[in-house]
Coordinates of C-alpha atoms in Angstrom, one line a residue:
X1 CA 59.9 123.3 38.1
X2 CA 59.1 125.0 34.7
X3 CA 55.5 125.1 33.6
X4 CA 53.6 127.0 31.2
X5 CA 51.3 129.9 32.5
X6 CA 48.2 127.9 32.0
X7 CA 49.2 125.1 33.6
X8 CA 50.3 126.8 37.1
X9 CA 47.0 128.5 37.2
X10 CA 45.2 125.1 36.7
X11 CA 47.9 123.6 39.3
X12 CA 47.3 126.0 41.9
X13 CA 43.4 125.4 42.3
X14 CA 44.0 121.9 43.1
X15 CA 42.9 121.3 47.2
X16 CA 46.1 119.6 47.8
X17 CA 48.6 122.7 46.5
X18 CA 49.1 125.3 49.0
X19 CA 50.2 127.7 46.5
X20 CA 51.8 128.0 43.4
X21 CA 54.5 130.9 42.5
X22 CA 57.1 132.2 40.2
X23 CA 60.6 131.0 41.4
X24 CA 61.7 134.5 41.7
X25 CA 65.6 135.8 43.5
X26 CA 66.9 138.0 45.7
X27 CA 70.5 139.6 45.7
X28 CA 73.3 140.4 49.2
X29 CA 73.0 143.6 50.5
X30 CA 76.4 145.5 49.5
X31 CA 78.1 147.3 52.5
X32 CA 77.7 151.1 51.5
X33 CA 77.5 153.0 54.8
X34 CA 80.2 152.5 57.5
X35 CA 78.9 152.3 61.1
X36 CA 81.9 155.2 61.4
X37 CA 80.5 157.3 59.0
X38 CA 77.2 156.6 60.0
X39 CA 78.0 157.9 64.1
X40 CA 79.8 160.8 62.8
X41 CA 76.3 162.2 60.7
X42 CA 78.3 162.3 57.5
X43 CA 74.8 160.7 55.9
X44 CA 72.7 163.2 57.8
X45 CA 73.1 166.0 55.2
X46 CA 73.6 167.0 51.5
X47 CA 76.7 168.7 51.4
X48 CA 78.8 165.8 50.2
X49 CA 82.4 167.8 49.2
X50 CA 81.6 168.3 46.1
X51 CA 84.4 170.9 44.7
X52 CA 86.7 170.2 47.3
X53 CA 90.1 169.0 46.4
X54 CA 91.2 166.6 49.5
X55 CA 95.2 165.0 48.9
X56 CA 95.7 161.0 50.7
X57 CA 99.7 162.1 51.7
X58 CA 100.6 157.8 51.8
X59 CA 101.4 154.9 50.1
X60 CA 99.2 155.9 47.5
X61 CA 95.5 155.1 45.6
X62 CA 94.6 151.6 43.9
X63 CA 93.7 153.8 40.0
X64 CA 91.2 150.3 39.7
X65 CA 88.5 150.7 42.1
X66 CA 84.5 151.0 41.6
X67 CA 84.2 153.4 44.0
X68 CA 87.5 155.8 44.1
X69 CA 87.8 156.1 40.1
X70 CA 84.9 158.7 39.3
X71 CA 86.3 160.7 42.0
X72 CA 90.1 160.5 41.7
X73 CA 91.9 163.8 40.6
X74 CA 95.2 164.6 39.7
X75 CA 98.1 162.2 41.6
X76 CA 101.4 162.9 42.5
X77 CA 104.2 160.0 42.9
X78 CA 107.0 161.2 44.8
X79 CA 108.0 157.6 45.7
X80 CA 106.7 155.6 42.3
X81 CA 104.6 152.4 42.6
X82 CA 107.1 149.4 42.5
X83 CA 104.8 146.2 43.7
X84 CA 103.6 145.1 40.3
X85 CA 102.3 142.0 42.6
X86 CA 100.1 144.1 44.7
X87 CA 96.3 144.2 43.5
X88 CA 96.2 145.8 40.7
X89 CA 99.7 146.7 39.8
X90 CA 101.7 150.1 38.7
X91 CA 99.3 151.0 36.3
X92 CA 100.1 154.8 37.1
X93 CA 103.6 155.8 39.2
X94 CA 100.9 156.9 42.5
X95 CA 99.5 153.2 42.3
X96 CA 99.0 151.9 46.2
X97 CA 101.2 148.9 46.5
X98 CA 100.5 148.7 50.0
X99 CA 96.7 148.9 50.7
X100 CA 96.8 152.0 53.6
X101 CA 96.4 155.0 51.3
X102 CA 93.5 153.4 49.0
X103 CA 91.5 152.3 52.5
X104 CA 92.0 156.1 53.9
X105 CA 90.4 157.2 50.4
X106 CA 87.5 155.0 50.8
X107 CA 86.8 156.6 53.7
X108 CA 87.4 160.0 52.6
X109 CA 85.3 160.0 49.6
X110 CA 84.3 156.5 48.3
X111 CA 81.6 157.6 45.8
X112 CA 77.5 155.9 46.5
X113 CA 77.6 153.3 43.5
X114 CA 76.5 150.7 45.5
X115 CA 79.8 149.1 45.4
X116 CA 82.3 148.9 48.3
X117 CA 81.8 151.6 51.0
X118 CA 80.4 155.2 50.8
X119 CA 83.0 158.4 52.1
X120 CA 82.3 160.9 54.6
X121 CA 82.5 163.1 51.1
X122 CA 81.6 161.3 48.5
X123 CA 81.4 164.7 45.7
X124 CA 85.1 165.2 46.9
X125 CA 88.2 165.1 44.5
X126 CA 91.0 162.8 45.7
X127 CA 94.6 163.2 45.0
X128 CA 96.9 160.3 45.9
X129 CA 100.0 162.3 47.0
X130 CA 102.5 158.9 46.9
X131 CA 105.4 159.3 49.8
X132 CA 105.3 156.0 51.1
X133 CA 106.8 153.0 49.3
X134 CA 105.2 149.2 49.5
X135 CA 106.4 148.8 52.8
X136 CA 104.7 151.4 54.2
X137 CA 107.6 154.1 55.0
X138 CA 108.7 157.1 53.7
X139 CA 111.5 159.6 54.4
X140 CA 111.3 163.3 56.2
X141 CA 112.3 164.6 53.2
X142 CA 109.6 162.8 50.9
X143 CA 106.9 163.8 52.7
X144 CA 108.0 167.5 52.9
X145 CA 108.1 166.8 49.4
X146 CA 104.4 165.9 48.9
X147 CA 103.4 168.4 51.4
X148 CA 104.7 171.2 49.6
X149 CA 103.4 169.6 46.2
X150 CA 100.0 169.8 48.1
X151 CA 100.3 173.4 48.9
X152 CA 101.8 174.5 45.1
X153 CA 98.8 172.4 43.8
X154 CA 96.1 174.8 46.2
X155 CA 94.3 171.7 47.6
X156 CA 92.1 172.4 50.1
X157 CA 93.1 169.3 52.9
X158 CA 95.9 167.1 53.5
X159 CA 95.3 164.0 54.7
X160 CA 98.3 162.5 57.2
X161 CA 98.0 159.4 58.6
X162 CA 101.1 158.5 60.0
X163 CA 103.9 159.4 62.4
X164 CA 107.4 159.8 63.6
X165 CA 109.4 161.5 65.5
X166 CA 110.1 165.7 65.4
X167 CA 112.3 166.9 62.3
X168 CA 112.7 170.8 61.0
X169 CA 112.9 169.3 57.3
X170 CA 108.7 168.4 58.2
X171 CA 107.5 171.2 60.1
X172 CA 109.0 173.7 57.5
X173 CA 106.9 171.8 54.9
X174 CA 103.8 171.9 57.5
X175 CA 104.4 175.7 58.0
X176 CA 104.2 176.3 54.4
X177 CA 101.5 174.6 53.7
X178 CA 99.5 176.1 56.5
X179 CA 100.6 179.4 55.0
X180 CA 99.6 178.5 51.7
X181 CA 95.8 177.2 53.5
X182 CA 96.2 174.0 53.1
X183 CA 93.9 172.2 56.4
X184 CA 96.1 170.2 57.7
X185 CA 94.9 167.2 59.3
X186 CA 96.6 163.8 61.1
X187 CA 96.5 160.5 62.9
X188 CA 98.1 161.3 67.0
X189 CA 99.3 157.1 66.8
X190 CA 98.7 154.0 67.8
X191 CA 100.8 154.1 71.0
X192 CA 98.1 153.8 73.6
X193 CA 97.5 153.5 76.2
X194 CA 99.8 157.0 77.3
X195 CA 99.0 160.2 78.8
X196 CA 101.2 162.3 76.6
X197 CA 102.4 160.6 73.4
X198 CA 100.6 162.0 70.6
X199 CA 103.0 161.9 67.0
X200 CA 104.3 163.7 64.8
X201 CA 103.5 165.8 62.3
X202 CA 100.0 165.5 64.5
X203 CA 101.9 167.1 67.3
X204 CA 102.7 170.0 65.4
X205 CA 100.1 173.4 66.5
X206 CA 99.1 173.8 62.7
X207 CA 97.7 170.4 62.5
X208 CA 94.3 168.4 63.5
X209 CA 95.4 166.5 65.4
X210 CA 92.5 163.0 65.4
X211 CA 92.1 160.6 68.4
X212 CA 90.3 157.0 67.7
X213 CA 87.3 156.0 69.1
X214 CA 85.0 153.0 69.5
X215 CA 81.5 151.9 68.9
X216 CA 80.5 153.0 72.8
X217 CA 82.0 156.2 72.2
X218 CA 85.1 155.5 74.5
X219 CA 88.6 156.1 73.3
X220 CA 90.0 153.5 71.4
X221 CA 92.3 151.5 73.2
X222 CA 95.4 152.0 70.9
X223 CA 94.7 155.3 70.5
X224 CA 97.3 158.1 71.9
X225 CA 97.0 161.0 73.9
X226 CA 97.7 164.2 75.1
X227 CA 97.3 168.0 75.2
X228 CA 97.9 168.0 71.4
X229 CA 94.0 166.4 70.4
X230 CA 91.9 168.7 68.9
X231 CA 89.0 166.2 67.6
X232 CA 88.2 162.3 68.0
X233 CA 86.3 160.3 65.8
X234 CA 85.4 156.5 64.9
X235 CA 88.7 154.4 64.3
X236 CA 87.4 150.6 65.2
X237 CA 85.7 147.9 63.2
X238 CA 86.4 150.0 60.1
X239 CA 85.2 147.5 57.1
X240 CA 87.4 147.7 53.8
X241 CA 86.9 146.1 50.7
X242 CA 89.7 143.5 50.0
X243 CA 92.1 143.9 46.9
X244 CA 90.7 140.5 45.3
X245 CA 87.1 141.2 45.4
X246 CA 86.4 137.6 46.6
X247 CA 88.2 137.8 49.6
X248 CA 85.5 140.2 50.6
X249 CA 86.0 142.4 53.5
X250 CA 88.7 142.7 56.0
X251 CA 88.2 144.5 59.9
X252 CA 91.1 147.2 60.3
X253 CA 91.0 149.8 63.2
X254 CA 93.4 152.7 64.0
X255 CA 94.0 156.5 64.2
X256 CA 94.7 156.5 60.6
X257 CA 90.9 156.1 59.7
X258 CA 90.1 158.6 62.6
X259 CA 91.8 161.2 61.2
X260 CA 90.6 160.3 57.5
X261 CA 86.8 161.0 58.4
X262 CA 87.8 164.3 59.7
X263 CA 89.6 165.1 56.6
X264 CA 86.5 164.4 54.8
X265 CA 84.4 166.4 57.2
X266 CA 87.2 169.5 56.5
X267 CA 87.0 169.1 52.8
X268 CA 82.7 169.2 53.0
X269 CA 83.3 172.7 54.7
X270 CA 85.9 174.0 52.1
X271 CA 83.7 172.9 49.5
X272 CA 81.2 175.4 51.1
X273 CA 83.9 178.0 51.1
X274 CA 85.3 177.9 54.5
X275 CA 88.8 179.4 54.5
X276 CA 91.2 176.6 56.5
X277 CA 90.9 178.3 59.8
X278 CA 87.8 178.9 59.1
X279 CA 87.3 175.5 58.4
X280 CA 89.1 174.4 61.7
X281 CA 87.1 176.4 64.2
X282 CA 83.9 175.4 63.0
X283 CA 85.0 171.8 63.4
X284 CA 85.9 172.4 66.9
X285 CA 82.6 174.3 67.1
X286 CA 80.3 171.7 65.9
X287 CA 82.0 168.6 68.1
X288 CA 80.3 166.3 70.1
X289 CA 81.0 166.5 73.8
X290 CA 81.5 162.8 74.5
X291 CA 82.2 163.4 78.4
X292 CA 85.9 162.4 77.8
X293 CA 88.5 164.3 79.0
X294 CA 90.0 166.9 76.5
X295 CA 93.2 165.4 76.2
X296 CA 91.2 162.0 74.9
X297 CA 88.8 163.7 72.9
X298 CA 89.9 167.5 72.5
X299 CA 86.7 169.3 71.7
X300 CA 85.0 166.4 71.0
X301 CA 84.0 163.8 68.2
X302 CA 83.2 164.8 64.7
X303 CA 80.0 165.7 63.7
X304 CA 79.5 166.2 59.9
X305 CA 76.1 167.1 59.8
X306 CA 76.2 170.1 62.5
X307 CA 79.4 171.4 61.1
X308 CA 77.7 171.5 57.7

């Protein structure tokens, strides 16, 4: 009810009101810290990437979004934005018009705004490097494209989220962007459960390569394998923002997100200077021994805040 001052006061001293009070509000709590980011200590300290220059090699970044747009650099479109339909459209040619690159940059480097999610570096600069068209594949040679755009560019990490099969025309790309100190870091698959099936270009020596863990700290159940595994980190339950805000959140899980928080860890310690190997062994360094075996967990899972 609406009543002036006066009259509440004189309404509350009556023996039969309890209590009379303003008919205040209260507000949702937006989603800002992942439980992913959270378990690898990405929170626990104030390096945040700040100066780092981090490239999402996929299907692109949505240009739109509250939480990517004060940090989003310089993007390259190897294969332009065609799904006018998707989200937001083709605003710029390295638009997402598929939804995989955008969620990896969330998790990369989602800015605090209290909107959406907050990154594992959140002070980082991201460069959508487009390779991928709308239905989520790209070609050998449009990746080695991207890759070596990466490398002419001088970012400091490559994010690489997906997989294949071997081909020369990829690892010469790799090689020269791990000459050119570019940290190179990607998803081992989805192909789990296998002993010895990790993908490439995760496969390949010069990369990190990421396994997928859970919310007990055992490997995911999708997540691949093998001699090839250098670090693991959280890959279930990973919340995204939908692309029509009032759809709220969707529940995605795979390597692809395990090896973005460890691109985001990388691009915290270049930030502070590290050179790429540099970079590397104090990844491996700094790990968390989860008591897995090292072909499920390598050196173990990420921790941020001890690498940092």
């Amino acid at each position: 009810m609406r009543a002036p001052k006066r009259a509440a006061t004189t309404l509350g001293k009556r023996a039969d009101v309890r209590y009379v009070e303003e008919n205040g509000r209260m507000e949702t709590f937006a989603q800002t810290l992942q439980w992913s980011v959270d378990r690898v200590d990405a929170d626990r300290t104030s390096a945040d990437g700040t100066g780092a220059d981090i490239a999402i090699v996929d299907t692109g970044i949505d240009s739109d979004r509250s939480d990517l747009e004060q940090n989003l650099g310089e993007g390259v479109a190897v294969v332009p934005c065609s799904d006018e339909s998707y989200c937001n459209g083709c605003k710029v040619p390295w638009d997402d018009d598929s939804g995989h690159g955008t969620q990896l940059a969330t998790l990369v480097g989602a800015v605090d705004n209290y909107e959406g999610t907050v990154g594992v570096a959140p002070g980082a600069t991201l460069h959508a490097v487009k390779v991928f068209g709308a239905d989520g594949s790209g070609s050998y040679s449009d990746i080695a494209a991207g890759l070596e755009t990466v490398a002419d560019k001088g970012w400091d990490v490559a994010n690489m989220s997906f997989g294949g099969s071997y081909s020369s025309t990829l690892y010469d790309a790799i090689r020269y962007a791990d000459d050119e100190g570019v940290t190179l870091v990607g998803a081992v698959g989805n192909s789990g459960s296998c002993t010895d099936c990790v993908s490439y270009p995760a496969k390949f020596g010069e990369v990190i390569a990421v396994s997928a863990t859970n919310r007990n700290d055992s490997l995911a159940y999708f997540s691949a394998t093998g001699p090839e595994v250098e670090l693991a980190a959280p890959g279930t339950d990973i919340y995204f923002e939908s692309c029509d805000a009032s759809d709220g959140y969707q529940s995605l899980s795979g390597t692809s997100y395990a090896a973005a928080h460890v691109s985001g860890g990388a691009g915290i310690l270049r930030a502070q200077g590290y050179t790429s190997d540099g970079a590397r062994t104090r990844l491996r360094d700094t790990a968390e021994d989860l008591g897995l075996s090292s072909n499920e967990q390598g050196y173990g899972l990420l921790d941020v805040a001890a690498a940092a």
